[in-house]
Amino acid sequence: LEYRTGLAREREQRNVFLFSAVGVVVLALGLWNRLRYVRRSQATLLHEQERSERLLLNILPHHVAEELKDGGEAKARDVDGVSILFTDFQDFSDHSAKMSAQELVALLNAYYTAFDAIVTRYGLEKIKTIGDAYMAVGGLPMPRPDHCQAVAAFAVEMLAAVQRRPAWNGEHIRLRIGINTGPVVAGVIGREKFIYDLWGDTVNTASRMEAFGQAGVIQV
C-alpha cells in the first residue's frame, strides 16, 4: 500500500511538473509572439511614417514640409527676387480631342517627367501643373543669386525636350514659355490637400508672358 501510495505521489509530482513546464512554454511562446507583433507593428509604423514623409516632400519644398511637421503650419514669406516660368502647349485642346484618354495622359506624363528631371538638375522648384500648363520657380524656397540664369537655361532645355519627343501622331507639339522676375509672396494653402503657391504681380506677368507669347519662343 505504501509502495502504491509512493508511486501515486511520484506520478502526481511529475504531472504537476509537466503542467508547470507546459505553462512556462505557453507563456514564453505568448510573450515571444507578442514581442514579434510589437516589432512588426513598430516596423510597419516606421515604414508608413517614412512613406508619408516622402509623399509630403513630393508635394511641398523641404523646409515647408519640416515647418508643417514641427508646428502644424507654415508661415507665408515675402521674397524679393525670384524668377517664375509658365509653359503651355499650343493648340493642345485640338490635339487632345484626337487622342484617347490613355494617349493623352501618357503624352503629358512623358513631357512632365522630362521637365521634372530638368527642374531637379537645375535646383529649381516645381510649383504645380494645371492641365497642360506647367509652373516652376527659381530662387525659392532657398534664395540664390543666379535664379534668372537657371530658369532661362531650364526653358531652353524644355524646348529641346519637347522637340525630341513627337506626339502620338508623329507631329511635334509646340510649347509657349513665359518668364518674369520680381518679388512674390509664397505660402501654403489648404488643409486637406496642401498646395505651395505663389502670389503677386510677378506671377501674373509671367503668366501673361506665356499666354501672349509665340510657340517655340521664350518670352521674358
Tab-separated table of C-alpha atoms in Angstrom, residues 7-210:
chain	number	residue	atom	x	y	z
A	7	LEU	CA	4.088	5.723	-6.921
A	8	ALA	CA	0.898	7.809	-6.997
A	9	ARG	CA	2.682	10.666	-5.256
A	10	GLU	CA	5.525	10.499	-7.796
A	11	ARG	CA	3.040	10.484	-10.702
A	12	GLU	CA	1.272	13.471	-9.175
A	13	GLN	CA	4.559	15.330	-8.787
A	14	ARG	CA	5.528	14.504	-12.376
A	15	ASN	CA	2.143	15.724	-13.598
A	16	VAL	CA	2.497	18.950	-11.628
A	17	PHE	CA	5.969	19.446	-13.060
A	18	LEU	CA	4.733	18.648	-16.561
A	19	PHE	CA	1.833	21.064	-16.310
A	20	SER	CA	4.169	23.730	-14.929
A	21	ALA	CA	6.629	23.184	-17.755
A	22	VAL	CA	3.858	23.357	-20.350
A	23	GLY	CA	2.584	26.535	-18.728
A	24	VAL	CA	6.055	28.103	-18.879
A	25	VAL	CA	6.423	27.121	-22.553
A	26	VAL	CA	2.980	28.512	-23.431
A	27	LEU	CA	3.746	31.727	-21.568
A	28	ALA	CA	7.131	32.025	-23.303
A	29	LEU	CA	5.528	31.439	-26.714
A	30	GLY	CA	2.881	34.026	-25.935
A	31	LEU	CA	5.477	36.585	-24.905
A	32	TRP	CA	7.582	35.802	-27.976
A	33	ASN	CA	4.582	36.189	-30.309
A	34	ARG	CA	3.654	39.422	-28.549
A	35	LEU	CA	7.185	40.722	-28.977
A	36	ARG	CA	7.137	39.774	-32.673
A	37	TYR	CA	3.791	41.556	-33.092
A	38	VAL	CA	5.109	44.705	-31.388
A	39	ARG	CA	8.239	44.676	-33.538
A	40	ARG	CA	6.191	44.176	-36.720
A	41	SER	CA	3.854	46.968	-35.656
A	42	GLN	CA	6.781	49.289	-34.978
A	43	ALA	CA	8.360	48.428	-38.341
A	44	THR	CA	5.041	48.985	-40.117
A	45	LEU	CA	4.534	52.290	-38.320
A	46	LEU	CA	8.066	53.424	-39.212
A	47	HIS	CA	7.541	52.384	-42.851
A	48	GLU	CA	4.245	54.292	-43.056
A	49	GLN	CA	5.813	57.337	-41.408
A	50	GLU	CA	8.678	57.325	-43.926
A	51	ARG	CA	6.176	56.867	-46.759
A	52	SER	CA	4.088	59.818	-45.519
A	53	GLU	CA	7.206	61.993	-45.286
A	54	ARG	CA	8.227	61.082	-48.839
A	55	LEU	CA	4.756	61.951	-50.094
A	56	LEU	CA	4.846	65.267	-48.220
A	57	LEU	CA	8.246	66.112	-49.702
A	58	ASN	CA	6.869	65.349	-53.177
A	59	ILE	CA	4.155	67.949	-52.605
A	60	LEU	CA	5.997	70.657	-50.664
A	61	PRO	CA	9.523	72.115	-50.514
A	62	HIS	CA	11.655	70.503	-47.826
A	63	HIS	CA	11.744	73.427	-45.370
A	64	VAL	CA	7.975	73.960	-45.715
A	65	ALA	CA	7.327	70.265	-45.036
A	66	GLU	CA	9.555	70.446	-41.936
A	67	GLU	CA	7.664	73.513	-40.701
A	68	LEU	CA	4.346	71.705	-41.095
A	69	LYS	CA	5.628	68.606	-39.301
A	70	ASP	CA	7.112	70.594	-36.404
A	71	GLY	CA	4.454	73.247	-35.851
A	72	GLY	CA	1.424	72.192	-37.869
A	73	GLU	CA	1.609	75.261	-40.111
A	74	ALA	CA	3.980	77.039	-42.491
A	75	LYS	CA	4.320	80.800	-42.426
A	76	ALA	CA	3.891	82.819	-45.616
A	77	ARG	CA	7.024	84.629	-46.813
A	78	ASP	CA	7.746	87.780	-48.790
A	79	VAL	CA	10.565	87.054	-51.238
A	80	ASP	CA	12.256	89.918	-53.049
A	81	GLY	CA	13.773	88.197	-56.060
A	82	VAL	CA	12.642	85.073	-57.885
A	83	SER	CA	12.180	84.015	-61.497
A	84	ILE	CA	8.896	82.386	-62.471
A	85	LEU	CA	8.272	80.249	-65.541
A	86	PHE	CA	4.967	79.233	-67.123
A	87	THR	CA	4.565	76.875	-70.052
A	88	ASP	CA	1.625	75.805	-72.159
A	89	PHE	CA	1.239	73.595	-75.217
A	90	GLN	CA	-0.167	75.490	-78.184
A	91	ASP	CA	-3.494	74.171	-79.532
A	92	PHE	CA	-3.400	71.328	-77.050
A	93	SER	CA	-7.185	71.188	-76.788
A	94	ASP	CA	-7.372	70.465	-80.520
A	95	HIS	CA	-4.702	67.777	-80.207
A	96	SER	CA	-6.304	66.184	-77.158
A	97	ALA	CA	-9.649	65.874	-78.963
A	98	LYS	CA	-7.986	63.438	-81.384
A	99	MET	CA	-6.373	61.298	-78.644
A	100	SER	CA	-7.702	58.602	-76.382
A	101	ALA	CA	-7.619	59.222	-72.635
A	102	GLN	CA	-4.667	56.833	-72.283
A	103	GLU	CA	-2.710	58.555	-75.060
A	104	LEU	CA	-3.382	61.982	-73.571
A	105	VAL	CA	-2.237	61.056	-70.066
A	106	ALA	CA	0.796	59.128	-71.363
A	107	LEU	CA	1.886	62.083	-73.507
A	108	LEU	CA	1.553	64.663	-70.724
A	109	ASN	CA	3.245	62.318	-68.260
A	110	ALA	CA	6.196	61.859	-70.622
A	111	TYR	CA	6.647	65.621	-71.050
A	112	TYR	CA	6.188	66.433	-67.367
A	113	THR	CA	8.563	63.668	-66.289
A	114	ALA	CA	11.216	65.150	-68.583
A	115	PHE	CA	10.534	68.648	-67.194
A	116	ASP	CA	10.735	67.376	-63.602
A	117	ALA	CA	14.157	65.859	-64.268
A	118	ILE	CA	15.442	69.187	-65.637
A	119	VAL	CA	13.941	71.102	-62.691
A	120	THR	CA	15.782	68.824	-60.276
A	121	ARG	CA	19.062	69.146	-62.161
A	122	TYR	CA	18.951	72.956	-62.024
A	123	GLY	CA	17.828	73.075	-58.381
A	124	LEU	CA	14.539	74.794	-59.214
A	125	GLU	CA	11.140	74.252	-57.610
A	126	LYS	CA	8.158	72.877	-59.476
A	127	ILE	CA	5.039	74.630	-58.182
A	128	LYS	CA	2.175	72.890	-59.997
A	129	THR	CA	0.639	71.670	-63.211
A	130	ILE	CA	-2.830	72.673	-64.346
A	131	GLY	CA	-3.964	70.680	-67.357
A	132	ASP	CA	-1.209	71.154	-69.917
A	133	ALA	CA	0.291	74.161	-68.089
A	134	TYR	CA	3.467	73.822	-66.008
A	135	MET	CA	4.766	76.327	-63.435
A	136	ALA	CA	8.227	76.446	-61.846
A	137	VAL	CA	10.308	78.986	-59.925
A	138	GLY	CA	13.956	79.742	-59.263
A	139	GLY	CA	15.079	81.423	-56.031
A	140	LEU	CA	12.640	79.508	-53.827
A	141	PRO	CA	12.467	78.015	-51.310
A	142	MET	CA	16.124	78.989	-50.798
A	143	PRO	CA	17.409	82.289	-52.249
A	144	ARG	CA	20.037	82.089	-54.989
A	145	PRO	CA	21.687	84.875	-56.986
A	146	ASP	CA	21.524	83.028	-60.320
A	147	HIS	CA	17.795	82.236	-60.291
A	148	CYS	CA	17.216	84.066	-63.573
A	149	GLN	CA	20.008	82.247	-65.412
A	150	ALA	CA	18.897	78.888	-64.047
A	151	VAL	CA	15.266	79.386	-65.114
A	152	ALA	CA	16.342	80.607	-68.569
A	153	ALA	CA	18.539	77.523	-69.030
A	154	PHE	CA	15.640	75.357	-67.885
A	155	ALA	CA	13.390	76.970	-70.506
A	156	VAL	CA	15.889	76.282	-73.292
A	157	GLU	CA	16.105	72.625	-72.282
A	158	MET	CA	12.313	72.366	-72.093
A	159	LEU	CA	12.028	73.369	-75.742
A	160	ALA	CA	14.657	70.810	-76.684
A	161	ALA	CA	12.897	68.081	-74.665
A	162	VAL	CA	9.606	68.713	-76.467
A	163	GLN	CA	11.348	68.663	-79.850
A	164	ARG	CA	12.934	65.302	-79.050
A	165	ARG	CA	9.583	63.650	-78.351
A	166	PRO	CA	6.970	63.705	-81.131
A	167	ALA	CA	3.301	63.439	-80.249
A	168	TRP	CA	1.223	60.282	-80.709
A	169	ASN	CA	0.718	61.040	-84.422
A	170	GLY	CA	4.369	61.794	-85.199
A	171	GLU	CA	3.894	65.560	-85.137
A	172	HIS	CA	5.687	67.887	-82.731
A	173	ILE	CA	3.570	69.774	-80.206
A	174	ARG	CA	4.784	73.334	-79.823
A	175	LEU	CA	5.458	74.930	-76.462
A	176	ARG	CA	4.941	78.533	-75.309
A	177	ILE	CA	7.143	79.707	-72.423
A	178	GLY	CA	6.914	82.908	-70.394
A	179	ILE	CA	9.340	84.110	-67.713
A	180	ASN	CA	9.269	87.065	-65.329
A	181	THR	CA	11.481	88.126	-62.419
A	182	GLY	CA	10.492	90.034	-59.288
A	183	PRO	CA	9.082	89.802	-55.745
A	184	VAL	CA	6.397	87.302	-54.691
A	185	VAL	CA	4.518	86.055	-51.662
A	186	ALA	CA	4.991	82.318	-51.074
A	187	GLY	CA	2.957	80.122	-48.764
A	188	VAL	CA	0.869	77.016	-48.195
A	189	ILE	CA	-2.899	76.984	-48.587
A	190	GLY	CA	-5.391	74.251	-47.798
A	191	ARG	CA	-5.756	71.704	-45.018
A	192	GLU	CA	-6.916	68.512	-46.690
A	193	LYS	CA	-4.775	68.841	-49.825
A	194	PHE	CA	-1.777	71.084	-49.276
A	195	ILE	CA	-0.523	73.268	-52.081
A	196	TYR	CA	2.546	75.501	-52.046
A	197	ASP	CA	1.779	78.524	-54.202
A	198	LEU	CA	2.981	81.992	-55.183
A	199	TRP	CA	1.104	85.284	-55.497
A	200	GLY	CA	1.774	88.793	-56.805
A	201	ASP	CA	2.177	90.862	-59.967
A	202	THR	CA	5.350	88.943	-60.807
A	203	VAL	CA	3.313	85.752	-61.097
A	204	ASN	CA	0.571	87.419	-63.139
A	205	THR	CA	3.071	88.942	-65.560
A	206	ALA	CA	4.901	85.643	-66.028
A	207	SER	CA	1.570	84.006	-66.864
A	208	ARG	CA	0.817	86.722	-69.425
A	209	MET	CA	4.290	86.352	-70.954
A	210	GLU	CA	3.333	82.759	-71.700
